[in-house]
CSV table of C-alpha atoms in Angstrom, one decimal:
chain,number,residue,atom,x,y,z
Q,1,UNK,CA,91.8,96.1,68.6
Q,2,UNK,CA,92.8,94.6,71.5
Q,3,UNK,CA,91.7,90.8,72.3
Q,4,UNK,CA,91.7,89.3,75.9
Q,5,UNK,CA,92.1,86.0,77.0
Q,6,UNK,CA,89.3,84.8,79.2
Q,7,UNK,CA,91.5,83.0,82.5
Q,8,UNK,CA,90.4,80.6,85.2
Q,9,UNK,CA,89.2,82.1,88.0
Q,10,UNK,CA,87.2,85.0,89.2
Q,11,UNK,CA,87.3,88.0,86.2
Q,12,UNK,CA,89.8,90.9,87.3
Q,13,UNK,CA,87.8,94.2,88.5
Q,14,UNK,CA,89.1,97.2,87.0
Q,15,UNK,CA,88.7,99.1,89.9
Q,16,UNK,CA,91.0,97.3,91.6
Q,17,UNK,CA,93.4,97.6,89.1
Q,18,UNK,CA,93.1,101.1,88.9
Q,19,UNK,CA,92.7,101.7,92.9
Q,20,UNK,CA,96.4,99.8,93.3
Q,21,UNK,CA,98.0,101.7,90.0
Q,22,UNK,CA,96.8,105.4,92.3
Q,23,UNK,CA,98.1,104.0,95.6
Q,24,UNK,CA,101.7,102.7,94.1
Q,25,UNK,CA,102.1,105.9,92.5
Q,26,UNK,CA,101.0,108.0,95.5
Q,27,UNK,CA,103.5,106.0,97.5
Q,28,UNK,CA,106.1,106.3,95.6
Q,29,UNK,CA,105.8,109.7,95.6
Q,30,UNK,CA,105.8,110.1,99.3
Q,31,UNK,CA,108.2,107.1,100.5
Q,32,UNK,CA,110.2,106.1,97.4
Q,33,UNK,CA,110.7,102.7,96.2
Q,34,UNK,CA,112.0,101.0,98.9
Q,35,UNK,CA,109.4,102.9,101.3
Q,36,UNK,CA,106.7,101.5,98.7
Q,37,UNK,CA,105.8,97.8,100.4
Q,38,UNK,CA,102.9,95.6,99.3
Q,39,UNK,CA,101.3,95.3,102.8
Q,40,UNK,CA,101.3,99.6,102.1
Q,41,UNK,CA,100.0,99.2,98.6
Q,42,UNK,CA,97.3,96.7,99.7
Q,43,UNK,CA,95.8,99.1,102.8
Q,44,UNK,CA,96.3,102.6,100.2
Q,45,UNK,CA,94.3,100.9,97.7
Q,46,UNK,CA,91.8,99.5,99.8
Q,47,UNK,CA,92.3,95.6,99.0
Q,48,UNK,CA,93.4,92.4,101.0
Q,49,UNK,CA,97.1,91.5,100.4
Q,50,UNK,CA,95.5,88.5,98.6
Q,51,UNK,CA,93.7,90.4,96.0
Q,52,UNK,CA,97.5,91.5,94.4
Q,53,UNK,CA,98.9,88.7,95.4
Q,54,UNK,CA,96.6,87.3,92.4
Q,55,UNK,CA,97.1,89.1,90.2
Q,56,UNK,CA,101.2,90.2,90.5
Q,57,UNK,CA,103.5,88.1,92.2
Q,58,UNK,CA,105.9,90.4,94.1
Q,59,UNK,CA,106.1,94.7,95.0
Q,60,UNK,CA,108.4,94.7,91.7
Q,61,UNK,CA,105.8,93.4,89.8
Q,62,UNK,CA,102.8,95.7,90.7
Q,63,UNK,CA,105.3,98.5,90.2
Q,64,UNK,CA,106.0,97.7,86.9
Q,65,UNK,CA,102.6,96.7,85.9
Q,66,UNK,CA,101.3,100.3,87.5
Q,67,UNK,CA,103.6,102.4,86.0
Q,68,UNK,CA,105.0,100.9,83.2
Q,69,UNK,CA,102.7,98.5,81.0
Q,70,UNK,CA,100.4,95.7,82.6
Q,71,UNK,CA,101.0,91.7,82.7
Q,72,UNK,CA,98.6,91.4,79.8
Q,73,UNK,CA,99.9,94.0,76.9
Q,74,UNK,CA,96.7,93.1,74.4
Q,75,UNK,CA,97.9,93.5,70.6
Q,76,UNK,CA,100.9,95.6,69.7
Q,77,UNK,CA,100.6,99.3,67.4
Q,78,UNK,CA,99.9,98.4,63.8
Q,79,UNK,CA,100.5,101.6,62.0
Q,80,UNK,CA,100.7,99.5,58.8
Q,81,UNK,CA,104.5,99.9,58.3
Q,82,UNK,CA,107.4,98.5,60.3
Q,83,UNK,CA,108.7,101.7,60.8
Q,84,UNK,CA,105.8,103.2,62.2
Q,85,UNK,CA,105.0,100.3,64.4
Q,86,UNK,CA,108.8,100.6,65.8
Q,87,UNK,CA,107.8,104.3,66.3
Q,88,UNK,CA,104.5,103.8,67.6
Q,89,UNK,CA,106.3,101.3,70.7
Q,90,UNK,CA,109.2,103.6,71.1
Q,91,UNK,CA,106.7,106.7,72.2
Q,92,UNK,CA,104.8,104.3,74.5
Q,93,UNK,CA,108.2,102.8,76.3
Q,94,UNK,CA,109.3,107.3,76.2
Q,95,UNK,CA,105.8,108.5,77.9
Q,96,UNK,CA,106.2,105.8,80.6
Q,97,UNK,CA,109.4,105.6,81.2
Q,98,UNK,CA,110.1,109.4,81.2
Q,99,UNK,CA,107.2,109.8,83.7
Q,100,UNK,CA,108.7,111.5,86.9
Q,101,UNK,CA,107.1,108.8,89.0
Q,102,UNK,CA,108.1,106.2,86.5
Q,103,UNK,CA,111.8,107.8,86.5
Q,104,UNK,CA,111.6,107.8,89.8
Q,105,UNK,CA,110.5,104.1,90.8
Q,106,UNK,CA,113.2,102.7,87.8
Q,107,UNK,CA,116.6,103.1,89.9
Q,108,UNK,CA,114.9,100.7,93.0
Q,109,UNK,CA,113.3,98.6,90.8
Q,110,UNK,CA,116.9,98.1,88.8
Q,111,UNK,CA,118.7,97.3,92.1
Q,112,UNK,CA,116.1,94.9,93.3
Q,113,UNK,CA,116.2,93.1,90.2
Q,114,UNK,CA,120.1,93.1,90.4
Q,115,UNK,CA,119.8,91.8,93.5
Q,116,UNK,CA,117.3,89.3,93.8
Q,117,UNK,CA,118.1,86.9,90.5
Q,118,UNK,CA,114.9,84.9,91.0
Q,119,UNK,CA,112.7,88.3,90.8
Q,120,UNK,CA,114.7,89.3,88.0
Q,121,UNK,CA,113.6,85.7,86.4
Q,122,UNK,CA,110.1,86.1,87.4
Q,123,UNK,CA,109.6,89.8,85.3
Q,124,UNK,CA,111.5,88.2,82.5
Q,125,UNK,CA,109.1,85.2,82.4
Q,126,UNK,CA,105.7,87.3,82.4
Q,127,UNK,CA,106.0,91.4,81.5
Q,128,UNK,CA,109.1,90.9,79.2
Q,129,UNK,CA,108.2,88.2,77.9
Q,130,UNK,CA,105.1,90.1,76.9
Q,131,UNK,CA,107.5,93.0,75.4
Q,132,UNK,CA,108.8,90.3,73.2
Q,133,UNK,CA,105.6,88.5,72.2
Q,134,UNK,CA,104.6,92.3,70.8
Q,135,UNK,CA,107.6,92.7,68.9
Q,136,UNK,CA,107.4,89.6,67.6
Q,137,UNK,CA,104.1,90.2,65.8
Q,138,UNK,CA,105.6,93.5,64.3
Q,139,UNK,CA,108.5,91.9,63.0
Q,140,UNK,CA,106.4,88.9,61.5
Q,141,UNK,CA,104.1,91.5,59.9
Q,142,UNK,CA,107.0,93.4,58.4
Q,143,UNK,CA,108.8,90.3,57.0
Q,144,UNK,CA,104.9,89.7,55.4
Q,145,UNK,CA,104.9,93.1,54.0
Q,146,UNK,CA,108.6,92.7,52.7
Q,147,UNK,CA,110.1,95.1,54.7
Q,148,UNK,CA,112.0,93.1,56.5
Q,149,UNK,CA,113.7,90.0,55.1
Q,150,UNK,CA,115.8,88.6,57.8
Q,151,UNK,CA,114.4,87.2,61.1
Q,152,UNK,CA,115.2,89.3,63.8
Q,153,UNK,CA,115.7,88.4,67.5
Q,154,UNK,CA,112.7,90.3,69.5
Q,155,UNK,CA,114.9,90.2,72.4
Q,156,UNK,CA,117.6,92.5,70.8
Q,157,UNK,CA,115.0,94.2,69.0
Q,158,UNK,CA,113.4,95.1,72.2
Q,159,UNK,CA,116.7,96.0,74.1
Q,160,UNK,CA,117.8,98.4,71.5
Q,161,UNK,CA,114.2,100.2,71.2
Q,162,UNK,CA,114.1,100.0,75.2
Q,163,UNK,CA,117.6,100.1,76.4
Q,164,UNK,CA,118.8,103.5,75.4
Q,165,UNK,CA,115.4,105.3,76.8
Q,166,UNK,CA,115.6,103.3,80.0
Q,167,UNK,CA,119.3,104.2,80.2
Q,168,UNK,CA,119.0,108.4,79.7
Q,169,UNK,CA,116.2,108.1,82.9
Q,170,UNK,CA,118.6,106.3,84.8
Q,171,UNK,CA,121.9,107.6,84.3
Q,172,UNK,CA,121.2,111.4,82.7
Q,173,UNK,CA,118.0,112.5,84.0
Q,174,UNK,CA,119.2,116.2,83.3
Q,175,UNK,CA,120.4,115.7,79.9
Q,176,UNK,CA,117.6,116.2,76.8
Q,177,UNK,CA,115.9,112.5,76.5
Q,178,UNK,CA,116.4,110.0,73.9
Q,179,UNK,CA,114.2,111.4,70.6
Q,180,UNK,CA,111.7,108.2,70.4
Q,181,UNK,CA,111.0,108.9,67.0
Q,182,UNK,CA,114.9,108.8,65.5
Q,183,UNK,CA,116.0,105.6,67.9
Q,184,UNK,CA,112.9,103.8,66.2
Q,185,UNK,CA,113.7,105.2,62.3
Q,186,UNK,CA,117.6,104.0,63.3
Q,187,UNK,CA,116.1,100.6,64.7
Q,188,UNK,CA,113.6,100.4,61.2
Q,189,UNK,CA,116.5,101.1,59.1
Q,190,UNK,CA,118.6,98.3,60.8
Q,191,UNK,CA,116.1,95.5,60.3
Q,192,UNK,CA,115.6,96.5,56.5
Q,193,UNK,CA,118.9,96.2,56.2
């Protein structure tokens, strides 16, 4: 179940949120990342620049919220077993990164992040920080469950279940990608440890 927080301010429309997630990937798909501007998102979508400017604070972040997972990720998987939870996140991060458009959008994205610390800083504060905040939860609810006994670092947890997936779409798009399923049971195994 998933459980929003009201916030100050006028309530977000979905249709907005899903009129900017069909422009960015429709831009993408014709001009590429760095073709893909917010000024472009704003007029494809049918909104004032304002409008995103509320709710995402730079093109990275609309990008990633469109394609990859939203500012606001609700609760996390709770398959009742750390293992399955780990599994459960892995086939979420594997479905959206592996998307073509996704895949596609991930090597700008990476180099405008490289680039531009303070961006880099800004996505780290609010949609990673998110990534975190859901691993968190499943580790506490293992370690309540005895399955896992040490506290683990959600940051390393979720570099090792994100890392090698993002990795294979950036560096071997060809080869066969990363099996979500085994890199979670490795990552499951790890922690029980």
């Amino acid at each position: 179940m998933s459980v929003t927080v009201p916030t100050p301010g006028r309530p977000r429309e979905a249709r907005v949120d899903a009129a900017v997630a069909i422009a960015v990937r429709d831009l993408l798909a014709e001009r590429g990342y760095a073709g893909t501007t917010v000024g472009r998102i704003a007029a494809r979508a049918g909104v004032g620049r304002a409008a995103l400017y509320r709710r995402w604070r730079s093109k990275a972040e609309v990008v990633f919220a469109s394609l990859v997972h939203p500012v606001e990720l609700g609760d996390p998987p709770d398959t009742g077993s750390l293992e399955g939870d780990l599994v459960a996140v892995a086939q979420i991060v594997h479905a959206r990164l592996t998307d073509p458009t996704a895949a596609a959008a991930l090597t700008g994205l990476a180099l405008e992040l490289r680039s531009e610390p303070a961006l880099a800083d800004a996505l780290e504060a609010r949609l990673f920080a998110e990534e975190r905040r859901w691993l968190a939860a499943i580790l506490e609810r293992a370690r309540g469950r005895g399955e896992a006994t040490a506290a683990a670092d959600p940051e390393l947890v979720r570099r090792c279940l994100i890392g090698p997936v993002a990795l294979a779409v950036l560096y071997t798009p060809t080869a066969p990608p990363v099996d979500p399923r085994a890199l979670a049971g490795l990552l499951a195994k790890g922690l029980r440890a």
